Amino acid sequence: MGSTSKNSKIIQATREKVYNAFTDKEALEYWLAPYNMTGKIHDFDLKVGGGYEMSLFYLNNEISGKTLGNEDRFSTKFVVLNPYEKIVQTINFTSDKNEFAEEMIMEVFLEEVGSNATKVTIVFKNIPAGIDPKDNEAGTAQSLEKLTRYVEKNK
């Protein structure tokens, strides 16, 4: 069984606004990729049992991705979509490398912490052996910073 990581951040926006950023294709493309990457969603089906396929591309073409070249490609499946409270999805990397073969689980919790603030907590479970949990936490922290800018800019 893989490792676990956890990140939390308070964002000055309603739970509805934050939830919508987790369930909107264009929003995810903007904020989900860490600073040194860009994102592209290929397919998107917002329903339990649905999900999306996404590629993250390293801006530095000399960095090897999990899939091919500078690409990390993965597919997700929505397991729980509880509006404005919780999202659970599985993540499977497209890779011929065994160290990325495990199915990872991402849980998102949204907690109201004021009239216009939301505590976002993201927990990754069963992180594949090829991903250092500290690197996963660092990338998630960057994504949460970008999420903050996105929802606070689009009020």
mmCIF file with all atom_site columns, C-alpha atoms in Angstrom, residues 42-132:
data_model
loop_
_atom_site.group_PDB
_atom_site.id
_atom_site.type_symbol
_atom_site.label_atom_id
_atom_site.label_alt_id
_atom_site.label_comp_id
_atom_site.label_asym_id
_atom_site.label_entity_id
_atom_site.label_seq_id
_atom_site.pdbx_PDB_ins_code
_atom_site.Cartn_x
_atom_site.Cartn_y
_atom_site.Cartn_z
_atom_site.occupancy
_atom_site.B_iso_or_equiv
_atom_site.pdbx_formal_charge
_atom_site.auth_seq_id
_atom_site.auth_comp_id
_atom_site.auth_asym_id
_atom_site.auth_atom_id
_atom_site.pdbx_PDB_model_num
ATOM 1  C CA . HIS A 1 42  ? -8.881  15.599 -22.826 1.00 0.00 ? 42  HIS A CA 1
ATOM 2  C CA . ASP A 1 43  ? -12.259 14.213 -21.688 1.00 0.00 ? 43  ASP A CA 1
ATOM 3  C CA . PHE A 1 44  ? -14.521 15.387 -18.862 1.00 0.00 ? 44  PHE A CA 1
ATOM 4  C CA . ASP A 1 45  ? -17.661 13.714 -17.464 1.00 0.00 ? 45  ASP A CA 1
ATOM 5  C CA . LEU A 1 46  ? -18.886 15.270 -14.211 1.00 0.00 ? 46  LEU A CA 1
ATOM 6  C CA . LYS A 1 47  ? -20.859 12.485 -12.519 1.00 0.00 ? 47  LYS A CA 1
ATOM 7  C CA . VAL A 1 48  ? -20.201 9.677  -10.075 1.00 0.00 ? 48  VAL A CA 1
ATOM 8  C CA . GLY A 1 49  ? -18.646 6.949  -12.181 1.00 0.00 ? 49  GLY A CA 1
ATOM 9  C CA . GLY A 1 50  ? -17.466 9.564  -14.697 1.00 0.00 ? 50  GLY A CA 1
ATOM 10 C CA . GLY A 1 51  ? -14.213 11.471 -14.480 1.00 0.00 ? 51  GLY A CA 1
ATOM 11 C CA . TYR A 1 52  ? -11.582 13.018 -16.695 1.00 0.00 ? 52  TYR A CA 1
ATOM 12 C CA . GLU A 1 53  ? -8.352  12.300 -18.489 1.00 0.00 ? 53  GLU A CA 1
ATOM 13 C CA . MET A 1 54  ? -5.656  14.924 -18.091 1.00 0.00 ? 54  MET A CA 1
ATOM 14 C CA . SER A 1 55  ? -2.094  15.584 -19.147 1.00 0.00 ? 55  SER A CA 1
ATOM 15 C CA . LEU A 1 56  ? 0.349   17.649 -17.133 1.00 0.00 ? 56  LEU A CA 1
ATOM 16 C CA . PHE A 1 57  ? 3.326   18.867 -19.143 1.00 0.00 ? 57  PHE A CA 1
ATOM 17 C CA . TYR A 1 58  ? 6.620   19.956 -17.573 1.00 0.00 ? 58  TYR A CA 1
ATOM 18 C CA . LEU A 1 59  ? 7.622   23.389 -18.884 1.00 0.00 ? 59  LEU A CA 1
ATOM 19 C CA . ASN A 1 60  ? 11.228  22.167 -18.910 1.00 0.00 ? 60  ASN A CA 1
ATOM 20 C CA . ASN A 1 61  ? 11.316  19.651 -21.774 1.00 0.00 ? 61  ASN A CA 1
ATOM 21 C CA . GLU A 1 62  ? 14.389  18.026 -20.224 1.00 0.00 ? 62  GLU A CA 1
ATOM 22 C CA . ILE A 1 63  ? 12.328  16.670 -17.302 1.00 0.00 ? 63  ILE A CA 1
ATOM 23 C CA . SER A 1 64  ? 10.965  13.183 -17.982 1.00 0.00 ? 64  SER A CA 1
ATOM 24 C CA . GLY A 1 65  ? 7.325   12.611 -17.167 1.00 0.00 ? 65  GLY A CA 1
ATOM 25 C CA . LYS A 1 66  ? 5.633   9.458  -15.929 1.00 0.00 ? 66  LYS A CA 1
ATOM 26 C CA . THR A 1 67  ? 4.071   8.784  -19.336 1.00 0.00 ? 67  THR A CA 1
ATOM 27 C CA . LEU A 1 68  ? 6.190   9.875  -22.314 1.00 0.00 ? 68  LEU A CA 1
ATOM 28 C CA . GLY A 1 69  ? 8.551   12.772 -22.915 1.00 0.00 ? 69  GLY A CA 1
ATOM 29 C CA . ASN A 1 70  ? 7.668   15.614 -20.532 1.00 0.00 ? 70  ASN A CA 1
ATOM 30 C CA . GLU A 1 71  ? 4.085   14.379 -19.956 1.00 0.00 ? 71  GLU A CA 1
ATOM 31 C CA . ASP A 1 72  ? 2.330   12.990 -16.885 1.00 0.00 ? 72  ASP A CA 1
ATOM 32 C CA . ARG A 1 73  ? -0.990  11.619 -18.160 1.00 0.00 ? 73  ARG A CA 1
ATOM 33 C CA . PHE A 1 74  ? -3.641  10.216 -15.857 1.00 0.00 ? 74  PHE A CA 1
ATOM 34 C CA . SER A 1 75  ? -7.307  9.343  -15.711 1.00 0.00 ? 75  SER A CA 1
ATOM 35 C CA . THR A 1 76  ? -9.653  9.936  -12.814 1.00 0.00 ? 76  THR A CA 1
ATOM 36 C CA . LYS A 1 77  ? -12.945 8.434  -11.755 1.00 0.00 ? 77  LYS A CA 1
ATOM 37 C CA . PHE A 1 78  ? -15.357 10.317 -9.491  1.00 0.00 ? 78  PHE A CA 1
ATOM 38 C CA . VAL A 1 79  ? -16.366 8.107  -6.565  1.00 0.00 ? 79  VAL A CA 1
ATOM 39 C CA . VAL A 1 80  ? -18.093 10.791 -4.442  1.00 0.00 ? 80  VAL A CA 1
ATOM 40 C CA . LEU A 1 81  ? -19.459 14.171 -5.571  1.00 0.00 ? 81  LEU A CA 1
ATOM 41 C CA . ASN A 1 82  ? -21.108 15.703 -2.512  1.00 0.00 ? 82  ASN A CA 1
ATOM 42 C CA . PRO A 1 83  ? -21.684 19.318 -3.609  1.00 0.00 ? 83  PRO A CA 1
ATOM 43 C CA . TYR A 1 84  ? -19.903 21.964 -1.556  1.00 0.00 ? 84  TYR A CA 1
ATOM 44 C CA . GLU A 1 85  ? -18.592 19.385 0.961   1.00 0.00 ? 85  GLU A CA 1
ATOM 45 C CA . LYS A 1 86  ? -16.602 16.453 -0.420  1.00 0.00 ? 86  LYS A CA 1
ATOM 46 C CA . ILE A 1 87  ? -15.103 14.993 -3.608  1.00 0.00 ? 87  ILE A CA 1
ATOM 47 C CA . VAL A 1 88  ? -13.404 11.609 -3.829  1.00 0.00 ? 88  VAL A CA 1
ATOM 48 C CA . GLN A 1 89  ? -11.724 10.416 -6.992  1.00 0.00 ? 89  GLN A CA 1
ATOM 49 C CA . THR A 1 90  ? -9.350  7.672  -8.026  1.00 0.00 ? 90  THR A CA 1
ATOM 50 C CA . ILE A 1 91  ? -6.297  8.513  -10.122 1.00 0.00 ? 91  ILE A CA 1
ATOM 51 C CA . ASN A 1 92  ? -4.478  6.143  -12.458 1.00 0.00 ? 92  ASN A CA 1
ATOM 52 C CA . PHE A 1 93  ? -1.304  7.204  -14.252 1.00 0.00 ? 93  PHE A CA 1
ATOM 53 C CA . THR A 1 94  ? -0.729  6.188  -17.858 1.00 0.00 ? 94  THR A CA 1
ATOM 54 C CA . SER A 1 95  ? 2.755   4.717  -17.569 1.00 0.00 ? 95  SER A CA 1
ATOM 55 C CA . ASP A 1 96  ? 4.671   1.587  -18.458 1.00 0.00 ? 96  ASP A CA 1
ATOM 56 C CA . LYS A 1 97  ? 6.708   2.057  -15.262 1.00 0.00 ? 97  LYS A CA 1
ATOM 57 C CA . ASN A 1 98  ? 5.601   -0.256 -12.429 1.00 0.00 ? 98  ASN A CA 1
ATOM 58 C CA . GLU A 1 99  ? 6.356   2.358  -9.763  1.00 0.00 ? 99  GLU A CA 1
ATOM 59 C CA . PHE A 1 100 ? 3.342   4.391  -11.003 1.00 0.00 ? 100 PHE A CA 1
ATOM 60 C CA . ALA A 1 101 ? 0.929   1.463  -11.403 1.00 0.00 ? 101 ALA A CA 1
ATOM 61 C CA . GLU A 1 102 ? -0.970  1.818  -8.098  1.00 0.00 ? 102 GLU A CA 1
ATOM 62 C CA . GLU A 1 103 ? -4.376  3.489  -8.088  1.00 0.00 ? 103 GLU A CA 1
ATOM 63 C CA . MET A 1 104 ? -4.146  6.661  -6.008  1.00 0.00 ? 104 MET A CA 1
ATOM 64 C CA . ILE A 1 105 ? -7.119  8.160  -4.142  1.00 0.00 ? 105 ILE A CA 1
ATOM 65 C CA . MET A 1 106 ? -7.681  11.902 -3.776  1.00 0.00 ? 106 MET A CA 1
ATOM 66 C CA . GLU A 1 107 ? -10.157 13.132 -1.161  1.00 0.00 ? 107 GLU A CA 1
ATOM 67 C CA . VAL A 1 108 ? -11.179 16.796 -1.051  1.00 0.00 ? 108 VAL A CA 1
ATOM 68 C CA . PHE A 1 109 ? -12.955 18.226 1.980   1.00 0.00 ? 109 PHE A CA 1
ATOM 69 C CA . LEU A 1 110 ? -14.536 21.713 1.993   1.00 0.00 ? 110 LEU A CA 1
ATOM 70 C CA . GLU A 1 111 ? -15.302 23.252 5.379   1.00 0.00 ? 111 GLU A CA 1
ATOM 71 C CA . GLU A 1 112 ? -16.931 26.633 5.922   1.00 0.00 ? 112 GLU A CA 1
ATOM 72 C CA . VAL A 1 113 ? -14.758 28.713 8.270   1.00 0.00 ? 113 VAL A CA 1
ATOM 73 C CA . GLY A 1 114 ? -16.511 32.055 8.071   1.00 0.00 ? 114 GLY A CA 1
ATOM 74 C CA . SER A 1 115 ? -19.144 33.880 6.073   1.00 0.00 ? 115 SER A CA 1
ATOM 75 C CA . ASN A 1 116 ? -16.949 33.853 2.985   1.00 0.00 ? 116 ASN A CA 1
ATOM 76 C CA . ALA A 1 117 ? -14.045 31.499 3.684   1.00 0.00 ? 117 ALA A CA 1
ATOM 77 C CA . THR A 1 118 ? -13.464 27.810 3.023   1.00 0.00 ? 118 THR A CA 1
ATOM 78 C CA . LYS A 1 119 ? -10.885 25.445 4.447   1.00 0.00 ? 119 LYS A CA 1
ATOM 79 C CA . VAL A 1 120 ? -9.815  23.107 1.644   1.00 0.00 ? 120 VAL A CA 1
ATOM 80 C CA . THR A 1 121 ? -8.158  19.857 2.708   1.00 0.00 ? 121 THR A CA 1
ATOM 81 C CA . ILE A 1 122 ? -6.748  17.469 0.107   1.00 0.00 ? 122 ILE A CA 1
ATOM 82 C CA . VAL A 1 123 ? -5.706  13.986 1.195   1.00 0.00 ? 123 VAL A CA 1
ATOM 83 C CA . PHE A 1 124 ? -3.914  11.629 -1.175  1.00 0.00 ? 124 PHE A CA 1
ATOM 84 C CA . LYS A 1 125 ? -3.946  7.943  -0.249  1.00 0.00 ? 125 LYS A CA 1
ATOM 85 C CA . ASN A 1 126 ? -2.077  5.039  -1.793  1.00 0.00 ? 126 ASN A CA 1
ATOM 86 C CA . ILE A 1 127 ? 0.483   7.285  -3.489  1.00 0.00 ? 127 ILE A CA 1
ATOM 87 C CA . PRO A 1 128 ? 2.413   5.114  -5.967  1.00 0.00 ? 128 PRO A CA 1
ATOM 88 C CA . ALA A 1 129 ? 5.961   4.126  -4.975  1.00 0.00 ? 129 ALA A CA 1
ATOM 89 C CA . GLY A 1 130 ? 7.424   6.246  -7.803  1.00 0.00 ? 130 GLY A CA 1
ATOM 90 C CA . ILE A 1 131 ? 6.096   9.475  -6.249  1.00 0.00 ? 131 ILE A CA 1
ATOM 91 C CA . ASP A 1 132 ? 7.797   10.907 -3.175  1.00 0.00 ? 132 ASP A CA 1
#
